[in-house]
Amino acid sequence: MLTEKKDAAATATAPASTSAARDITQAICYFEGRFVPLTEAKVSIMTHAFMYGTAVFEGIRAYWNADHEQLYALKVREHVERIRASCKILMMDNIPSVDELTRLVIETARRNNWREDVYIRPSFYKSTLAIGVKLHGLQHELYILTVPFGNYVDVDNGITIGTVSWRRTADSSIPSRGQIVGSYVNPAFAKTEAMLNGYDEALVLTEDGHASEGSAENLFMIRDGVLITPPVVDDILEGITRAGIIEMARELGIPVVERSIDRSELYIADEVFLCGTGAQLSPVIEIDRRAVGSGGIGPLTAQLKDRYFDIVRGRVPEYRHWLTPIYA
């Protein structure tokens, strides 16, 4: 139980890391009820989560604004609400409240005094030392760590994606709406197949052949001025960035439709992009060796991308409700 105790992608949208001057192993993390250096946060190789992937997690970005001398954490409460839902799916009870978890996330980031973009990862994991595949009757613990983090994929020049042979794990097999650690072997297979085939990212289909996601990103396409994204029933993660982009698009007057997408539709789309905490908003310029639109970043994608990065860095006052300042 929880107790209180690619360099090329590093562009103007993500400042270069200054962590080289710091020993990352001495970063402060929250581990099993205490704030400790990363070097002291260790588990046994018999920990159930290590052996079977029985853990849940969230990835939260925080963006540095040098003009404001402030680090802004993006949609913290939404991430905290989702990890609590994931805990319920994985049969973890007595999880701290949204307020308490939010406080711990912010405090962990604050103690590290980062002056650059960072990634915050809270995770609840089955901590019992046990051999045996099950979910019930096991204890769990919490860790929270923060590390400097630039761009996960290219957000400025556009990426190429390729359809992979691996299918998205169906909700009837492993719940797609939960960020369950063990399930991420599926996107690992997809990402590696795509990259070894010469693409930057994967296009993963559902079992019935509809476009679902990237390896670990939500998918959007634009046709005739309409923003289209797969529905949650197509085995997608209920993405927090996805929801934010839908909110932002509607505020800009861009129609949004949630429906299934055929693979061939993406070939004739005007624009395509991926999004997520890691990917942020990443334009797609080629799919399966076919240029998307004119082969460059389309106008609506560019508009949404620019708006998104202004919002997350605290430059758009009407979207300050998305952000939590780390430094008071």
XYZ file of C-alpha atoms in Angstrom, residues 88-258:
171
model
C -8.952 0.725 -10.981
C -8.586 -1.378 -14.123
C -5.534 -3.112 -12.616
C -7.325 -3.756 -9.301
C -5.357 -1.290 -7.179
C -7.346 0.138 -4.285
C -6.807 2.987 -1.798
C -5.137 5.275 -4.324
C -4.446 8.841 -3.097
C -6.882 11.552 -4.096
C -6.475 13.685 -7.194
C -5.389 16.598 -5.010
C -2.786 14.552 -3.130
C -1.331 12.951 -6.261
C -1.213 16.329 -8.001
C 0.665 17.754 -5.018
C 3.222 14.934 -5.136
C 3.782 15.336 -8.878
C 4.353 19.078 -8.566
C 6.565 18.706 -5.502
C 8.765 16.108 -7.206
C 9.329 18.426 -10.167
C 9.875 21.448 -7.901
C 12.577 19.724 -5.854
C 14.660 19.182 -8.987
C 14.647 22.868 -9.964
C 14.715 22.110 -13.695
C 15.230 25.037 -16.096
C 14.362 23.107 -19.254
C 11.592 20.937 -20.660
C 11.041 17.808 -18.590
C 9.101 14.561 -18.579
C 7.319 13.544 -15.380
C 6.436 9.886 -14.916
C 4.263 8.739 -12.017
C 3.688 4.992 -11.822
C 1.821 2.668 -9.494
C 3.265 -0.823 -9.580
C 2.500 -4.188 -7.991
C 5.274 -4.307 -5.403
C 4.740 -7.759 -3.875
C 7.651 -10.166 -4.351
C 5.863 -13.073 -5.936
C 5.889 -15.514 -8.813
C 2.441 -16.103 -10.277
C 0.295 -14.365 -12.882
C -2.615 -12.539 -11.238
C -3.824 -9.078 -10.240
C -5.577 -9.659 -6.919
C -4.026 -9.999 -3.472
C -0.938 -7.934 -4.295
C 0.408 -4.774 -2.718
C 1.292 -1.712 -4.751
C 3.546 1.325 -4.427
C 4.109 4.642 -6.202
C 7.116 6.282 -7.771
C 7.381 9.660 -9.496
C 10.453 10.690 -11.463
C 11.362 13.660 -13.637
C 13.991 13.847 -16.379
C 14.964 16.433 -19.006
C 13.120 15.680 -22.231
C 13.204 17.236 -25.684
C 11.325 16.108 -28.772
C 10.360 12.434 -28.994
C 9.766 12.693 -32.747
C 10.345 15.526 -35.207
C 7.704 18.209 -34.720
C 9.156 20.735 -37.159
C 9.988 18.986 -40.424
C 7.416 16.205 -40.508
C 7.826 12.447 -40.195
C 7.254 9.356 -42.327
C 5.079 6.492 -41.120
C 4.573 2.957 -42.374
C 1.830 0.433 -41.780
C 3.148 -2.461 -39.688
C 2.069 -6.085 -39.502
C 1.384 -5.932 -35.769
C -2.197 -5.062 -34.790
C -3.218 -2.765 -31.965
C -3.950 -4.737 -28.815
C -7.724 -5.001 -28.581
C -9.544 -3.788 -25.490
C -10.852 -7.330 -25.106
C -7.252 -8.487 -24.600
C -5.562 -5.644 -22.704
C -7.621 -2.512 -21.910
C -6.545 0.160 -24.375
C -7.746 3.089 -22.274
C -5.389 2.173 -19.424
C -1.686 2.939 -19.600
C -0.643 -0.526 -18.483
C 3.110 -1.083 -18.553
C 3.013 -4.641 -19.899
C 0.855 -3.612 -22.860
C 3.619 -1.381 -24.212
C 5.430 -4.385 -25.637
C 2.828 -4.151 -28.430
C 3.870 -0.627 -29.535
C 7.521 -1.611 -29.092
C 7.059 -4.312 -31.741
C 5.301 -1.779 -33.989
C 7.874 0.997 -33.564
C 10.837 -1.285 -34.205
C 9.261 -2.837 -37.308
C 8.534 0.612 -38.726
C 12.013 1.972 -38.016
C 13.793 -1.106 -39.374
C 11.702 -0.669 -42.530
C 12.996 2.892 -42.886
C 10.122 4.890 -41.390
C 10.136 7.270 -38.440
C 6.959 5.894 -36.915
C 4.372 3.127 -37.216
C 0.789 3.158 -38.409
C -0.967 0.484 -36.347
C -4.289 -0.996 -37.444
C -7.062 -2.583 -35.422
C -7.847 -6.264 -35.869
C -10.562 -5.332 -38.392
C -8.167 -3.165 -40.406
C -9.052 0.363 -39.348
C -6.327 2.878 -38.576
C -5.922 3.055 -34.806
C -2.786 4.900 -33.695
C 0.907 5.404 -34.159
C 3.097 3.208 -31.991
C 2.204 5.343 -28.981
C 0.421 8.364 -30.430
C -3.114 9.320 -31.371
C -3.874 9.890 -35.046
C -5.592 12.748 -36.886
C -6.229 13.381 -40.576
C -7.693 16.378 -42.371
C -9.962 16.022 -45.403
C -11.763 18.968 -46.982
C -11.130 21.145 -43.948
C -12.521 18.615 -41.440
C -10.357 17.203 -38.643
C -11.029 13.460 -38.314
C -9.762 11.095 -35.603
C -10.532 7.453 -34.725
C -13.125 6.897 -31.977
C -12.260 5.378 -28.610
C -13.908 2.104 -29.698
C -11.112 1.597 -32.251
C -8.778 0.539 -29.435
C -7.105 3.903 -28.968
C -5.779 5.414 -25.792
C -8.168 8.115 -24.594
C -5.451 10.672 -25.168
C -5.185 13.824 -23.096
C -3.283 15.619 -25.841
C -5.908 14.341 -28.307
C -8.674 15.886 -26.213
C -6.753 19.145 -26.006
C -6.296 19.329 -29.760
C -10.014 18.712 -30.292
C -10.796 21.550 -27.863
C -8.296 23.820 -29.577
C -9.549 22.992 -33.091
C -13.156 23.734 -32.193
C -12.103 27.058 -30.667
C -10.422 27.862 -34.009
C -13.610 26.944 -35.888
C -12.238 23.718 -37.389
C -14.936 20.997 -37.609
C -14.027 17.788 -35.741
C -15.399 14.305 -36.437
C -14.638 11.115 -34.508
